[in-house]
PDB file of C-alpha atoms in Angstrom:
ATOM      1  CA  MET A   1      11.426  80.305 234.211  1.00 36.00           C
ATOM      2  CA  LYS A   2       8.213  78.434 234.986  1.00 39.00           C
ATOM      3  CA  ARG A   3       6.619  76.410 232.198  1.00 42.00           C
ATOM      4  CA  GLY A   4       3.913  78.362 230.384  1.00 40.00           C
ATOM      5  CA  PHE A   5       5.139  81.870 231.267  1.00 37.00           C
ATOM      6  CA  GLU A   6       7.770  82.466 228.597  1.00 39.00           C
ATOM      7  CA  LYS A   7       5.760  85.304 226.985  1.00 43.00           C
ATOM      8  CA  SER A   8       3.844  88.161 228.519  1.00 57.00           C
ATOM      9  CA  ILE A   9       1.120  87.807 225.896  1.00 61.00           C
ATOM     10  CA  ALA A  10      -1.718  85.662 227.184  1.00 70.00           C
ATOM     11  CA  ARG A  11      -4.365  83.846 225.193  1.00 78.00           C
ATOM     12  CA  LYS A  12      -7.451  85.994 224.552  1.00 85.00           C
ATOM     13  CA  ALA A  13      -9.673  83.833 226.770  1.00 91.00           C
ATOM     14  CA  GLN A  14      -7.157  83.404 229.598  1.00 93.00           C
ATOM     15  CA  CYS A  15      -7.915  85.124 232.908  1.00 95.00           C
ATOM     16  CA  PRO A  16      -5.326  87.841 233.590  1.00 93.00           C
ATOM     17  CA  ARG A  17      -5.755  87.481 237.374  1.00 94.00           C
ATOM     18  CA  SER A  18      -5.744  83.689 237.652  1.00 93.00           C
ATOM     19  CA  ILE A  19      -2.475  83.431 235.728  1.00 91.00           C
ATOM     20  CA  GLY A  20      -0.587  84.755 238.735  1.00 90.00           C
ATOM     21  CA  ASP A  21      -2.391  82.771 241.444  1.00 92.00           C
ATOM     22  CA  GLU A  22       0.367  80.552 242.799  1.00 92.00           C
ATOM     23  CA  ALA A  23      -2.153  78.570 244.859  1.00 94.00           C
ATOM     24  CA  MET A  24      -3.387  77.121 241.549  1.00 94.00           C
ATOM     25  CA  SER A  25      -1.602  74.539 239.428  1.00 95.00           C
ATOM     26  CA  VAL A  26       0.098  75.693 236.214  1.00 93.00           C
ATOM     27  CA  ASP A  27      -2.687  74.031 234.214  1.00 93.00           C
ATOM     28  CA  GLU A  28      -5.340  75.938 236.186  1.00 94.00           C
ATOM     29  CA  ARG A  29      -3.484  79.252 235.867  1.00 92.00           C
ATOM     30  CA  THR A  30      -2.978  78.890 232.129  1.00 90.00           C
ATOM     31  CA  PHE A  31      -6.484  77.587 231.421  1.00 93.00           C
ATOM     32  CA  ALA A  32      -8.158  79.250 228.442  1.00 93.00           C
ATOM     33  CA  TYR A  33     -11.929  79.580 228.474  1.00 95.00           C
ATOM     34  CA  CYS A  34     -13.912  78.560 225.395  1.00 94.00           C
ATOM     35  CA  ARG A  35     -14.701  82.208 224.558  1.00 94.00           C
ATOM     36  CA  PRO A  36     -13.559  85.597 225.836  1.00 94.00           C
ATOM     37  CA  ALA A  37     -17.125  86.285 227.045  1.00 95.00           C
ATOM     38  CA  VAL A  38     -16.970  83.229 229.334  1.00 96.00           C
ATOM     39  CA  MET A  39     -13.597  84.399 230.684  1.00 96.00           C
ATOM     40  CA  ASN A  40     -15.108  87.845 231.293  1.00 96.00           C
ATOM     41  CA  ASP A  41     -17.989  86.240 233.228  1.00 96.00           C
ATOM     42  CA  HIS A  42     -15.403  84.421 235.369  1.00 96.00           C
ATOM     43  CA  PHE A  43     -13.389  87.625 235.849  1.00 96.00           C
ATOM     44  CA  ASP A  44     -16.463  89.615 236.917  1.00 95.00           C
ATOM     45  CA  ARG A  45     -17.647  86.862 239.262  1.00 95.00           C
ATOM     46  CA  GLU A  46     -14.301  85.981 240.872  1.00 95.00           C
ATOM     47  CA  HIS A  47     -12.072  89.049 240.666  1.00 95.00           C
ATOM     48  CA  LEU A  48     -14.031  92.267 240.097  1.00 95.00           C
ATOM     49  CA  VAL A  49     -15.146  93.004 243.688  1.00 95.00           C
ATOM     50  CA  PRO A  50     -11.678  92.453 245.227  1.00 95.00           C
ATOM     51  CA  MET A  51     -10.126  94.556 242.467  1.00 95.00           C
ATOM     52  CA  GLU A  52     -12.609  97.372 243.101  1.00 95.00           C
ATOM     53  CA  GLN A  53     -11.402  97.337 246.713  1.00 96.00           C
ATOM     54  CA  MET A  54      -7.769  97.416 245.547  1.00 96.00           C
ATOM     55  CA  GLU A  55      -8.626 100.436 243.400  1.00 95.00           C
ATOM     56  CA  ARG A  56     -10.104 102.195 246.456  1.00 96.00           C
ATOM     57  CA  ASP A  57      -6.972 101.266 248.438  1.00 95.00           C
ATOM     58  CA  GLY A  58      -4.778 103.023 245.888  1.00 93.00           C
ATOM     59  CA  PHE A  59      -3.376 100.522 243.403  1.00 94.00           C
ATOM     60  CA  ILE A  60      -3.906  97.263 241.535  1.00 96.00           C
ATOM     61  CA  GLY A  61      -0.976  94.970 240.849  1.00 94.00           C
ATOM     62  CA  CYS A  62      -0.816  92.968 237.643  1.00 94.00           C
ATOM     63  CA  MET A  63      -0.503  89.332 238.680  1.00 91.00           C
ATOM     64  CA  HIS A  64       1.145  88.140 235.463  1.00 91.00           C
ATOM     65  CA  PRO A  65       4.527  86.687 236.491  1.00 88.00           C
ATOM     66  CA  LYS A  66       6.474  88.990 234.137  1.00 89.00           C
ATOM     67  CA  CYS A  67       4.714  92.038 235.593  1.00 92.00           C
ATOM     68  CA  ARG A  68       5.159  90.861 239.174  1.00 90.00           C
ATOM     69  CA  GLU A  69       8.913  90.603 238.546  1.00 90.00           C
ATOM     70  CA  VAL A  70       9.009  94.358 237.923  1.00 91.00           C
ATOM     71  CA  ASP A  71       6.233  95.219 240.422  1.00 90.00           C
ATOM     72  CA  ILE A  72       3.730  96.754 237.980  1.00 91.00           C
ATOM     73  CA  LYS A  73       1.209  98.891 239.884  1.00 94.00           C
ATOM     74  CA  LEU A  74      -1.869 100.327 238.203  1.00 96.00           C
ATOM     75  CA  HIS A  75      -4.087 103.065 239.619  1.00 95.00           C
ATOM     76  CA  SER A  76      -7.567 102.099 238.457  1.00 95.00           C
ATOM     77  CA  LEU A  77      -9.562  99.290 236.917  1.00 96.00           C
ATOM     78  CA  ASP A  78      -9.542 101.151 233.617  1.00 95.00           C
ATOM     79  CA  HIS A  79      -5.741 101.395 233.834  1.00 96.00           C
ATOM     80  CA  PHE A  80      -5.625  97.640 234.559  1.00 96.00           C
ATOM     81  CA  ARG A  81      -7.931  96.869 231.605  1.00 96.00           C
ATOM     82  CA  ASN A  82      -5.780  99.011 229.317  1.00 95.00           C
ATOM     83  CA  HIS A  83      -2.580  97.338 230.568  1.00 94.00           C
ATOM     84  CA  VAL A  84      -3.999  93.818 230.184  1.00 94.00           C
ATOM     85  CA  TYR A  85      -5.117  94.601 226.631  1.00 93.00           C
ATOM     86  CA  ASN A  86      -1.957  96.380 225.469  1.00 92.00           C
ATOM     87  CA  VAL A  87       0.623  94.207 227.227  1.00 91.00           C
ATOM     88  CA  HIS A  88      -1.058  90.804 227.438  1.00 92.00           C
ATOM     89  CA  GLY A  89      -3.520  90.922 224.540  1.00 90.00           C
ATOM     90  CA  VAL A  90      -6.574  90.152 226.710  1.00 93.00           C
ATOM     91  CA  ALA A  91      -9.667  92.337 226.360  1.00 94.00           C
ATOM     92  CA  LEU A  92     -11.742  92.791 229.501  1.00 95.00           C
ATOM     93  CA  ARG A  93     -15.192  94.285 229.172  1.00 93.00           C
ATOM     94  CA  PRO A  94     -16.070  97.440 231.098  1.00 90.00           C
ATOM     95  CA  SER A  95     -17.664  97.006 234.515  1.00 76.00           C
ATOM     96  CA  ARG A  96     -21.394  96.394 234.518  1.00 65.00           C
ATOM     97  CA  ARG A  97     -21.750  98.272 237.804  1.00 55.00           C
TER      98      ARG A  97
END
């Protein structure tokens, strides 16, 4: 098991998409923003548009390592937000679009 991924619960200000980006270092993936609102700004800026395309393509995968192990597939951004909140403890704000 990789260091930092022992639990599926993430910190409230940790990006639920970055955590699974294997191109990033463990420290970058597990980085916690100073406030959830700042993490949400990052999420909207860096991940929202590609995830909207994934939704149109039919599914969104949860990138958390525990979820990737079991190939979690979600059908909409709202489903992803619900999953991230209930499984990982991270609240994402609704889309501004």
